[in-house]
Amino acid sequence: MITNNTLGIIFANSHDALLGKLTKHRSMGSLPFGGRYRLIDFSLSNLSNAGVDKVGVITKANYYSLMTHLGSGKPWDLDRKNGGLSILPPYASPDAQVYKGRLEAIYGILEYLLEATEEYVVLCDSDVVANIDIKKMLAYHKEKQADITVVYAHGTKPEGQNDMMNFGFDDDGRIISVNFEAAEDCDYSLDTTIIGRQLLIDIVTSEIESGRVSLSRGLFGSGYHKYRIFGFKQEGYSAVMDSMKSYIKANLDLLDCKNRAELFSRKNPIYTKTRDDMPAKYGINAKVSDAIIADGCIIEGTVKNSILFKGVKVMKGAVVENCILMEGTVIGADSTVNKLVTDRFVTVSDGSNIDGEKDGYYREKNAVI
Amino acid sequence: MKKTECVAMLLAGGQGSRLGVLTKKIAKPAVPYGGKYRIIDFPLSNCANSGITTVGILTQYQPLELADYVASGKHWDLDRLSGGVHVLPPYQQISGADWYKGTANAIYQNLNFIERYDPEYVLILSGDHIYKMDYAKMIEQHKETGADCTISVIEVPMEEASRFGIINCNPDGSIYEFEEKPKAPKSNLASMGIYVFNWDKLRKYLTEDEAKENSSNDFGKDILPTMLAEGNKMMVYRFADYWKDVGTIESLWDANLDLLNPKIDLNLADPNWKIYSGTQGLPPQYIASTAQVENSLVTVGCNVYGKLDFSVLFEDVTVEEGATVEYSLVMPGSRIKKGAVVRYAIVAEDTVIEENAVVGESPEQVKNIDDWGIAVIGDGLTVGKGATVSAGKMITEDVADGEAI
């Protein structure tokens, strides 16, 4: 019963702006990742695996692709009579504008939080790729009698976000310093946070009334003096999407079997909406090495060091290297592509020669090159 | 209960004994096929795609895994407010409990189920074949011709006709004779075991057949011949696309490798006629730099470090570095370890082929071609290090290190 008392909140538009064209027509949460996933699959699966069966997804803009992906929440076992998945679009009351940050976003769904009966809330950003054991985290939160517990990773702090925190701890693991500056070899936030529902309501209301705008600063800025805030270390793989570069790197990280094992654990699988593709088909003379291939792909050419999403076709004589090819991309016969990120349903004509290094990394949805 | 035009009844109770160790623990319709499917995905996807959303699945032999797989029917979009999928095992009645005695008796014991939907037509299906068929077209023809019963038929090569239930019909498609495995067939139209009945006729003949003491309660042997003899209008529905029985080891192996044959028209990728299947939360497949993969189907959860040619890997299979898999099927969760060779073989679920073991042989490797066959390793077994399993062997117990079978 430990987790049924917990409500999940996912911010679907976390740091959208940092990924430029990738998130021009979609939310961060619906950004395709790793061959068959969308980023929001990670937080949804993490919550679902912990038995959290009431989840609200806060949207802001560009949420059509997100909504078709989520549906009723079935793939994550979130189509529930009690609780289940709720999509929380911005409230458009006459005097309200679309929210700016996460603080205003939560203020906008205050009704949802007030009506809920769960004792705890897990706040998740959708720009983090990690298999986080929220069950364990919740147990830790209770054991430490914490007011707030936040997930952190150790390493060099990603540079893209200007409000990303790193922490200092006392011997017990309680946070005693919070830093928003760039740092190496530090413990930085992965923006997955457990907090009491009532405390969240209180903090958000008072911050908004005082005219403040940042949730991170509201919860952690000076709060660590006042509240018992603890860090929960993410031991396995994690990545934060804060630039096109980090997006490419995180995808290619999956070619390392250690990263894959940590991310796609047997105990806590990552679920996604299925497209019912047939298995990937490798033709005569196919040459594939070091690649993640999704179902529905047809490969008759050469693929190296790449991530191929569902239904990608690599025609005869084509050579694909160091690429991320999203759903439905077609690489025409005898083409050579290197260091390219193609959005969904991009077609590269027969005999093309494209080097992302020279010609630009990204090709937008439905482009014909 | 809302009225339903057509209820489908899927006969999934067969043991499939010719599949030997592959159906030791599971019913034949639950046997894996094509990398990520099970045989039953075909009739169920066909139903969903044909708009038939009330399906009774008659199970008897090893129903657990099948019932678990079918669950609410959501994989096929058959979890419906009204109708949907229902697994129907034999159950105890006031008069006592009976196993399903024959195909007709299985339906007879579930007359109440069909009655609830008050259908016009009942579609009888089996869980033994790989094919894509629009049942709606067959039902439409059934309506147009005003038949009491329509039977789906396919042309088979004349020389093979004596292996099938053959149907002889007039030029207008009306049936005048059934011949079960005839020595001298008059036609090459084989019954596909797919029937559309007018519900009132079916109910009448099932009830009458049940009262006959010496009836085998079988559609092919009893119901259909009786209906014909009593002057009912029975028509053929001609089907000309891919259709394959997967009732034997060789036909199962063949039907899988058909997916790799560009000349064979069985497109599972058609977005307008998808074959749905139950899925697990598995990551996409990984093909390593040491791998060589050609002419193969590979699906989610697989990790390939070795060589793969003319083979089908099912979910969550690992082929280690230096291992070779050729002309073979490796079913879910199995592992082919370093240096092992698997050729012309079916490796069932959750099996381990240890290092340097050799399973199966190519036809060229055997002295007498009559001794050749597909080697089969049963589920959950281990074939020990350096062990060899020769062509055509069916393995039902672990094979020790170095052992030769």
PDB file of C-alpha atoms in Angstrom, chain B residues 94-295:
ATOM      1  CA  ILE B  94     -26.135 -29.589 -13.962  1.00  0.00           C
ATOM      2  CA  SER B  95     -25.929 -32.703 -16.094  1.00  0.00           C
ATOM      3  CA  GLY B  96     -22.237 -33.057 -15.257  1.00  0.00           C
ATOM      4  CA  ALA B  97     -18.971 -31.841 -16.712  1.00  0.00           C
ATOM      5  CA  ASP B  98     -17.762 -32.848 -20.122  1.00  0.00           C
ATOM      6  CA  TRP B  99     -14.629 -32.182 -22.060  1.00  0.00           C
ATOM      7  CA  TYR B 100     -15.265 -30.884 -25.537  1.00  0.00           C
ATOM      8  CA  LYS B 101     -15.792 -34.096 -27.473  1.00  0.00           C
ATOM      9  CA  GLY B 102     -15.390 -32.642 -30.932  1.00  0.00           C
ATOM     10  CA  THR B 103     -15.373 -29.285 -32.699  1.00  0.00           C
ATOM     11  CA  ALA B 104     -19.170 -29.255 -32.986  1.00  0.00           C
ATOM     12  CA  ASN B 105     -19.625 -30.290 -29.373  1.00  0.00           C
ATOM     13  CA  ALA B 106     -17.372 -27.446 -28.256  1.00  0.00           C
ATOM     14  CA  ILE B 107     -19.727 -24.963 -29.901  1.00  0.00           C
ATOM     15  CA  TYR B 108     -22.775 -26.878 -28.657  1.00  0.00           C
ATOM     16  CA  GLN B 109     -21.613 -26.561 -25.061  1.00  0.00           C
ATOM     17  CA  ASN B 110     -21.491 -22.808 -25.550  1.00  0.00           C
ATOM     18  CA  LEU B 111     -24.839 -22.243 -27.227  1.00  0.00           C
ATOM     19  CA  ASN B 112     -25.780 -20.021 -24.297  1.00  0.00           C
ATOM     20  CA  PHE B 113     -22.825 -17.778 -24.977  1.00  0.00           C
ATOM     21  CA  ILE B 114     -23.861 -17.243 -28.591  1.00  0.00           C
ATOM     22  CA  GLU B 115     -27.519 -16.872 -27.614  1.00  0.00           C
ATOM     23  CA  ARG B 116     -26.720 -13.848 -25.458  1.00  0.00           C
ATOM     24  CA  TYR B 117     -25.769 -11.884 -28.545  1.00  0.00           C
ATOM     25  CA  ASP B 118     -28.727 -13.038 -30.662  1.00  0.00           C
ATOM     26  CA  PRO B 119     -26.620 -13.027 -33.858  1.00  0.00           C
ATOM     27  CA  GLU B 120     -27.678 -13.554 -37.466  1.00  0.00           C
ATOM     28  CA  TYR B 121     -24.484 -15.381 -38.312  1.00  0.00           C
ATOM     29  CA  VAL B 122     -21.826 -17.390 -36.561  1.00  0.00           C
ATOM     30  CA  LEU B 123     -18.293 -17.527 -37.923  1.00  0.00           C
ATOM     31  CA  ILE B 124     -16.312 -20.622 -37.000  1.00  0.00           C
ATOM     32  CA  LEU B 125     -12.520 -20.236 -37.010  1.00  0.00           C
ATOM     33  CA  SER B 126      -9.539 -22.301 -36.011  1.00  0.00           C
ATOM     34  CA  GLY B 127      -6.249 -21.328 -34.464  1.00  0.00           C
ATOM     35  CA  ASP B 128      -4.048 -23.410 -36.730  1.00  0.00           C
ATOM     36  CA  HIS B 129      -3.249 -21.233 -39.714  1.00  0.00           C
ATOM     37  CA  ILE B 130      -1.225 -18.247 -40.815  1.00  0.00           C
ATOM     38  CA  TYR B 131      -3.270 -16.051 -43.157  1.00  0.00           C
ATOM     39  CA  LYS B 132      -4.760 -12.601 -43.543  1.00  0.00           C
ATOM     40  CA  MET B 133      -8.420 -12.643 -44.483  1.00  0.00           C
ATOM     41  CA  ASP B 134     -11.256 -10.152 -44.490  1.00  0.00           C
ATOM     42  CA  TYR B 135     -14.080 -12.154 -42.943  1.00  0.00           C
ATOM     43  CA  ALA B 136     -16.481  -9.295 -43.712  1.00  0.00           C
ATOM     44  CA  LYS B 137     -16.183 -10.087 -47.421  1.00  0.00           C
ATOM     45  CA  MET B 138     -16.979 -13.723 -46.791  1.00  0.00           C
ATOM     46  CA  ILE B 139     -20.014 -12.796 -44.713  1.00  0.00           C
ATOM     47  CA  GLU B 140     -21.111 -10.385 -47.419  1.00  0.00           C
ATOM     48  CA  GLN B 141     -20.998 -13.163 -50.006  1.00  0.00           C
ATOM     49  CA  HIS B 142     -22.866 -15.416 -47.600  1.00  0.00           C
ATOM     50  CA  LYS B 143     -25.641 -12.821 -47.397  1.00  0.00           C
ATOM     51  CA  GLU B 144     -25.742 -12.180 -51.137  1.00  0.00           C
ATOM     52  CA  THR B 145     -26.047 -15.845 -52.059  1.00  0.00           C
ATOM     53  CA  GLY B 146     -28.598 -16.524 -49.347  1.00  0.00           C
ATOM     54  CA  ALA B 147     -26.629 -19.572 -48.227  1.00  0.00           C
ATOM     55  CA  ASP B 148     -27.239 -21.452 -45.012  1.00  0.00           C
ATOM     56  CA  CYS B 149     -23.555 -22.165 -44.734  1.00  0.00           C
ATOM     57  CA  THR B 150     -20.497 -20.780 -46.521  1.00  0.00           C
ATOM     58  CA  ILE B 151     -17.153 -22.544 -46.392  1.00  0.00           C
ATOM     59  CA  SER B 152     -13.884 -20.840 -47.201  1.00  0.00           C
ATOM     60  CA  VAL B 153     -11.787 -22.829 -49.700  1.00  0.00           C
ATOM     61  CA  ILE B 154      -8.359 -22.511 -51.242  1.00  0.00           C
ATOM     62  CA  GLU B 155      -6.847 -24.199 -54.280  1.00  0.00           C
ATOM     63  CA  VAL B 156      -4.083 -26.588 -53.338  1.00  0.00           C
ATOM     64  CA  PRO B 157      -1.756 -28.430 -55.734  1.00  0.00           C
ATOM     65  CA  MET B 158      -3.641 -31.451 -57.151  1.00  0.00           C
ATOM     66  CA  GLU B 159      -0.943 -33.854 -56.013  1.00  0.00           C
ATOM     67  CA  GLU B 160      -1.398 -32.673 -52.398  1.00  0.00           C
ATOM     68  CA  ALA B 161      -5.209 -32.649 -52.496  1.00  0.00           C
ATOM     69  CA  SER B 162      -5.536 -36.041 -50.879  1.00  0.00           C
ATOM     70  CA  ARG B 163      -4.129 -34.596 -47.627  1.00  0.00           C
ATOM     71  CA  PHE B 164      -7.034 -32.156 -47.271  1.00  0.00           C
ATOM     72  CA  GLY B 165     -10.766 -32.078 -46.794  1.00  0.00           C
ATOM     73  CA  ILE B 166     -11.791 -31.542 -50.431  1.00  0.00           C
ATOM     74  CA  ILE B 167     -14.944 -29.766 -51.506  1.00  0.00           C
ATOM     75  CA  ASN B 168     -16.637 -30.446 -54.826  1.00  0.00           C
ATOM     76  CA  CYS B 169     -18.850 -27.672 -56.094  1.00  0.00           C
ATOM     77  CA  ASN B 170     -20.855 -26.580 -59.109  1.00  0.00           C
ATOM     78  CA  PRO B 171     -19.707 -23.682 -61.302  1.00  0.00           C
ATOM     79  CA  ASP B 172     -21.946 -21.319 -59.269  1.00  0.00           C
ATOM     80  CA  GLY B 173     -20.055 -22.251 -56.105  1.00  0.00           C
ATOM     81  CA  SER B 174     -22.753 -24.419 -54.589  1.00  0.00           C
ATOM     82  CA  ILE B 175     -21.360 -27.468 -52.855  1.00  0.00           C
ATOM     83  CA  TYR B 176     -22.528 -30.952 -53.835  1.00  0.00           C
ATOM     84  CA  GLU B 177     -19.991 -33.167 -52.114  1.00  0.00           C
ATOM     85  CA  PHE B 178     -17.452 -33.322 -49.270  1.00  0.00           C
ATOM     86  CA  GLU B 179     -14.540 -35.710 -49.481  1.00  0.00           C
ATOM     87  CA  GLU B 180     -12.300 -36.125 -46.468  1.00  0.00           C
ATOM     88  CA  LYS B 181      -8.735 -36.825 -47.639  1.00  0.00           C
ATOM     89  CA  PRO B 182      -9.832 -38.549 -50.863  1.00  0.00           C
ATOM     90  CA  LYS B 183      -7.459 -41.011 -52.573  1.00  0.00           C
ATOM     91  CA  ALA B 184      -8.619 -39.823 -55.993  1.00  0.00           C
ATOM     92  CA  PRO B 185      -9.656 -36.199 -55.514  1.00  0.00           C
ATOM     93  CA  LYS B 186     -12.095 -34.733 -58.030  1.00  0.00           C
ATOM     94  CA  SER B 187     -11.074 -31.174 -57.296  1.00  0.00           C
ATOM     95  CA  ASN B 188      -8.304 -29.263 -55.609  1.00  0.00           C
ATOM     96  CA  LEU B 189     -10.510 -26.999 -53.489  1.00  0.00           C
ATOM     97  CA  ALA B 190      -9.511 -27.569 -49.879  1.00  0.00           C
ATOM     98  CA  SER B 191     -11.631 -26.496 -46.927  1.00  0.00           C
ATOM     99  CA  MET B 192      -9.847 -23.934 -44.753  1.00  0.00           C
ATOM    100  CA  GLY B 193     -11.919 -24.799 -41.695  1.00  0.00           C
ATOM    101  CA  ILE B 194     -13.573 -21.370 -41.792  1.00  0.00           C
ATOM    102  CA  TYR B 195     -17.372 -21.500 -41.858  1.00  0.00           C
ATOM    103  CA  VAL B 196     -20.175 -18.951 -41.775  1.00  0.00           C
ATOM    104  CA  PHE B 197     -23.512 -20.340 -40.605  1.00  0.00           C
ATOM    105  CA  ASN B 198     -26.920 -18.847 -40.259  1.00  0.00           C
ATOM    106  CA  TRP B 199     -27.307 -18.999 -36.515  1.00  0.00           C
ATOM    107  CA  ASP B 200     -30.739 -20.663 -36.487  1.00  0.00           C
ATOM    108  CA  LYS B 201     -29.494 -23.420 -38.807  1.00  0.00           C
ATOM    109  CA  LEU B 202     -26.333 -23.962 -36.827  1.00  0.00           C
ATOM    110  CA  ARG B 203     -28.243 -24.196 -33.552  1.00  0.00           C
ATOM    111  CA  LYS B 204     -30.671 -26.731 -35.060  1.00  0.00           C
ATOM    112  CA  TYR B 205     -27.959 -28.987 -36.461  1.00  0.00           C
ATOM    113  CA  LEU B 206     -25.725 -28.786 -33.385  1.00  0.00           C
ATOM    114  CA  THR B 207     -28.648 -29.763 -31.176  1.00  0.00           C
ATOM    115  CA  GLU B 208     -29.688 -32.635 -33.414  1.00  0.00           C
ATOM    116  CA  ASP B 209     -26.120 -33.861 -33.764  1.00  0.00           C
ATOM    117  CA  GLU B 210     -25.662 -33.860 -30.002  1.00  0.00           C
ATOM    118  CA  ALA B 211     -28.631 -36.215 -29.672  1.00  0.00           C
ATOM    119  CA  LYS B 212     -27.060 -38.760 -32.021  1.00  0.00           C
ATOM    120  CA  GLU B 213     -25.250 -41.340 -29.947  1.00  0.00           C
ATOM    121  CA  ASN B 214     -22.695 -42.417 -32.504  1.00  0.00           C
ATOM    122  CA  SER B 215     -21.778 -38.962 -33.779  1.00  0.00           C
ATOM    123  CA  SER B 216     -18.212 -37.777 -33.386  1.00  0.00           C
ATOM    124  CA  ASN B 217     -19.623 -34.247 -32.955  1.00  0.00           C
ATOM    125  CA  ASP B 218     -17.266 -32.844 -35.554  1.00  0.00           C
ATOM    126  CA  PHE B 219     -18.008 -30.119 -38.115  1.00  0.00           C
ATOM    127  CA  GLY B 220     -16.210 -31.795 -41.016  1.00  0.00           C
ATOM    128  CA  LYS B 221     -17.397 -35.324 -40.347  1.00  0.00           C
ATOM    129  CA  ASP B 222     -20.909 -34.759 -39.024  1.00  0.00           C
ATOM    130  CA  ILE B 223     -22.465 -31.299 -39.194  1.00  0.00           C
ATOM    131  CA  LEU B 224     -21.531 -30.300 -42.743  1.00  0.00           C
ATOM    132  CA  PRO B 225     -22.401 -33.642 -44.459  1.00  0.00           C
ATOM    133  CA  THR B 226     -25.723 -33.790 -42.626  1.00  0.00           C
ATOM    134  CA  MET B 227     -26.628 -30.248 -43.629  1.00  0.00           C
ATOM    135  CA  LEU B 228     -25.772 -31.038 -47.243  1.00  0.00           C
ATOM    136  CA  ALA B 229     -27.745 -34.267 -47.225  1.00  0.00           C
ATOM    137  CA  GLU B 230     -30.782 -32.417 -45.932  1.00  0.00           C
ATOM    138  CA  GLY B 231     -30.729 -29.985 -48.817  1.00  0.00           C
ATOM    139  CA  ASN B 232     -29.344 -26.830 -47.212  1.00  0.00           C
ATOM    140  CA  LYS B 233     -27.732 -24.265 -49.462  1.00  0.00           C
ATOM    141  CA  MET B 234     -23.980 -24.501 -48.958  1.00  0.00           C
ATOM    142  CA  MET B 235     -21.557 -22.330 -50.871  1.00  0.00           C
ATOM    143  CA  VAL B 236     -17.811 -22.028 -51.212  1.00  0.00           C
ATOM    144  CA  TYR B 237     -15.983 -18.753 -50.607  1.00  0.00           C
ATOM    145  CA  ARG B 238     -12.804 -18.708 -52.662  1.00  0.00           C
ATOM    146  CA  PHE B 239      -9.657 -17.422 -50.995  1.00  0.00           C
ATOM    147  CA  ALA B 240      -6.478 -17.036 -53.008  1.00  0.00           C
ATOM    148  CA  ASP B 241      -3.941 -15.314 -50.736  1.00  0.00           C
ATOM    149  CA  TYR B 242      -1.326 -16.789 -48.451  1.00  0.00           C
ATOM    150  CA  TRP B 243      -2.672 -19.520 -46.173  1.00  0.00           C
ATOM    151  CA  LYS B 244      -0.547 -22.036 -44.386  1.00  0.00           C
ATOM    152  CA  ASP B 245      -1.228 -24.723 -41.871  1.00  0.00           C
ATOM    153  CA  VAL B 246       1.414 -24.690 -39.157  1.00  0.00           C
ATOM    154  CA  GLY B 247       0.508 -28.019 -37.649  1.00  0.00           C
ATOM    155  CA  THR B 248       3.838 -29.760 -38.127  1.00  0.00           C
ATOM    156  CA  ILE B 249       7.419 -28.883 -37.267  1.00  0.00           C
ATOM    157  CA  GLU B 250       8.333 -28.515 -40.911  1.00  0.00           C
ATOM    158  CA  SER B 251       5.329 -26.416 -41.863  1.00  0.00           C
ATOM    159  CA  LEU B 252       5.894 -24.169 -38.847  1.00  0.00           C
ATOM    160  CA  TRP B 253       9.530 -23.713 -39.817  1.00  0.00           C
ATOM    161  CA  ASP B 254       8.569 -23.152 -43.437  1.00  0.00           C
ATOM    162  CA  ALA B 255       5.861 -20.628 -42.628  1.00  0.00           C
ATOM    163  CA  ASN B 256       8.346 -18.613 -40.579  1.00  0.00           C
ATOM    164  CA  LEU B 257      10.991 -18.570 -43.283  1.00  0.00           C
ATOM    165  CA  ASP B 258       8.285 -17.584 -45.794  1.00  0.00           C
ATOM    166  CA  LEU B 259       8.479 -14.167 -44.138  1.00  0.00           C
ATOM    167  CA  LEU B 260      12.000 -13.824 -45.532  1.00  0.00           C
ATOM    168  CA  ASN B 261      11.051 -14.832 -49.050  1.00  0.00           C
ATOM    169  CA  PRO B 262      10.418 -11.745 -51.179  1.00  0.00           C
ATOM    170  CA  LYS B 263       8.431 -13.851 -53.637  1.00  0.00           C
ATOM    171  CA  ILE B 264       5.885 -14.846 -51.016  1.00  0.00           C
ATOM    172  CA  ASP B 265       3.110 -12.381 -50.458  1.00  0.00           C
ATOM    173  CA  LEU B 266       2.611 -12.300 -46.713  1.00  0.00           C
ATOM    174  CA  ASN B 267       3.059  -8.692 -45.721  1.00  0.00           C
ATOM    175  CA  LEU B 268       2.767  -8.250 -41.975  1.00  0.00           C
ATOM    176  CA  ALA B 269       3.733  -4.590 -42.358  1.00  0.00           C
ATOM    177  CA  ASP B 270       0.564  -3.527 -44.186  1.00  0.00           C
ATOM    178  CA  PRO B 271      -0.762  -0.563 -42.185  1.00  0.00           C
ATOM    179  CA  ASN B 272      -4.281  -1.342 -43.411  1.00  0.00           C
ATOM    180  CA  TRP B 273      -4.240  -4.911 -42.156  1.00  0.00           C
ATOM    181  CA  LYS B 274      -1.948  -5.092 -39.175  1.00  0.00           C
ATOM    182  CA  ILE B 275      -1.351  -8.249 -37.271  1.00  0.00           C
ATOM    183  CA  TYR B 276      -1.453  -7.251 -33.623  1.00  0.00           C
ATOM    184  CA  SER B 277       0.319  -9.001 -30.820  1.00  0.00           C
ATOM    185  CA  GLY B 278       0.838  -8.818 -27.100  1.00  0.00           C
ATOM    186  CA  THR B 279       3.903  -6.794 -26.301  1.00  0.00           C
ATOM    187  CA  GLN B 280       6.217  -6.552 -23.377  1.00  0.00           C
ATOM    188  CA  GLY B 281       8.221  -3.582 -22.228  1.00  0.00           C
ATOM    189  CA  LEU B 282      11.384  -4.495 -24.079  1.00  0.00           C
ATOM    190  CA  PRO B 283      13.958  -2.131 -25.583  1.00  0.00           C
ATOM    191  CA  PRO B 284      14.720  -2.152 -29.305  1.00  0.00           C
ATOM    192  CA  GLN B 285      17.189  -4.692 -30.644  1.00  0.00           C
ATOM    193  CA  TYR B 286      20.928  -4.115 -30.572  1.00  0.00           C
ATOM    194  CA  ILE B 287      23.203  -5.322 -33.352  1.00  0.00           C
ATOM    195  CA  ALA B 288      26.842  -5.269 -32.238  1.00  0.00           C
ATOM    196  CA  SER B 289      29.927  -4.467 -34.280  1.00  0.00           C
ATOM    197  CA  THR B 290      30.891  -8.157 -34.181  1.00  0.00           C
ATOM    198  CA  ALA B 291      27.544  -9.199 -35.705  1.00  0.00           C
ATOM    199  CA  GLN B 292      26.709 -10.240 -39.240  1.00  0.00           C
ATOM    200  CA  VAL B 293      23.005 -10.133 -39.896  1.00  0.00           C
ATOM    201  CA  GLU B 294      21.469 -10.943 -43.260  1.00  0.00           C
ATOM    202  CA  ASN B 295      18.135 -12.306 -44.503  1.00  0.00           C
TER     203      ASN B 295
END
